[in-house]
């Protein structure tokens, strides 16, 4: 029998160290099943969506930034129907001709059009503005006396139905159940499940 030399032992150890990480990585990749990869991807999507929701809540309270949906095409083609706009409440004194703003009307739906003229109001913070939709041939039938408005910062077309659907109780309930199930599945102790399979003789 050949006695291993110190050099051969060192070379064998180096070869094992070089191969082992690759073997381990291949073993890990083999163990990652499509269901687990899909679950991880869904967790990332849920995390991003949660972060966006938290950011919107923070902006609503700190910077008075909210969302509005466009159900009509009066601002087309600039803001077509079905768009969602990000708006920020600003003093009327900061409004300029050409701005697209939302005016809240008591007892009526808000109106979002482009400012065409601005005149001083009765108070220092008041302004009398006239507006017109980009798709309308004529301006709004009467001026608006405002002390503040919600100025459109930017808009995203085609997502109003998605945002509106999120407010449906059935959709919210379904998303809540799905998110809860996903979190439970993600944090369920997989080691115990594997041990159980080994004990039953069903696992590798």
mmCIF file of N, CA and C in Angstrom, residues 103-111 142 144:
data_model
loop_
_atom_site.group_PDB
_atom_site.id
_atom_site.type_symbol
_atom_site.label_atom_id
_atom_site.label_comp_id
_atom_site.label_asym_id
_atom_site.label_seq_id
_atom_site.Cartn_x
_atom_site.Cartn_y
_atom_site.Cartn_z
ATOM 1 N N UNK A 103 -59.819 71.288 -8.268
ATOM 2 C CA UNK A 103 -60.578 72.176 -7.388
ATOM 3 C C UNK A 103 -61.670 71.345 -6.713
ATOM 4 N N UNK A 104 -61.691 71.365 -5.400
ATOM 5 C CA UNK A 104 -62.736 70.665 -4.646
ATOM 6 C C UNK A 104 -63.978 71.537 -4.574
ATOM 7 N N UNK A 105 -65.122 70.926 -4.883
ATOM 8 C CA UNK A 105 -66.388 71.657 -4.870
ATOM 9 C C UNK A 105 -67.329 71.033 -3.854
ATOM 10 N N UNK A 106 -67.870 71.851 -2.991
ATOM 11 C CA UNK A 106 -68.749 71.351 -1.944
ATOM 12 C C UNK A 106 -70.022 70.764 -2.555
ATOM 13 N N UNK A 107 -70.303 69.518 -2.180
ATOM 14 C CA UNK A 107 -71.499 68.849 -2.669
ATOM 15 C C UNK A 107 -71.396 68.332 -4.081
ATOM 16 N N UNK A 108 -70.253 68.507 -4.741
ATOM 17 C CA UNK A 108 -70.064 68.047 -6.110
ATOM 18 C C UNK A 108 -68.712 67.362 -6.233
ATOM 19 N N UNK A 109 -68.540 66.666 -7.337
ATOM 20 C CA UNK A 109 -67.260 66.027 -7.587
ATOM 21 C C UNK A 109 -66.188 67.066 -7.885
ATOM 22 N N UNK A 110 -64.941 66.798 -7.509
ATOM 23 C CA UNK A 110 -63.858 67.723 -7.856
ATOM 24 C C UNK A 110 -63.702 67.833 -9.374
ATOM 25 N N UNK A 111 -63.143 68.935 -9.828
ATOM 26 C CA UNK A 111 -62.882 69.123 -11.245
ATOM 27 C C UNK A 111 -61.384 69.383 -11.422
ATOM 28 N N UNK A 142 -68.113 78.710 -15.094
ATOM 29 C CA UNK A 142 -68.010 79.743 -14.065
ATOM 30 C C UNK A 142 -66.625 79.683 -13.435
ATOM 31 N N UNK A 144 -63.752 79.857 -10.260
ATOM 32 C CA UNK A 144 -63.648 79.205 -8.957
ATOM 33 C C UNK A 144 -62.883 80.119 -8.004
#
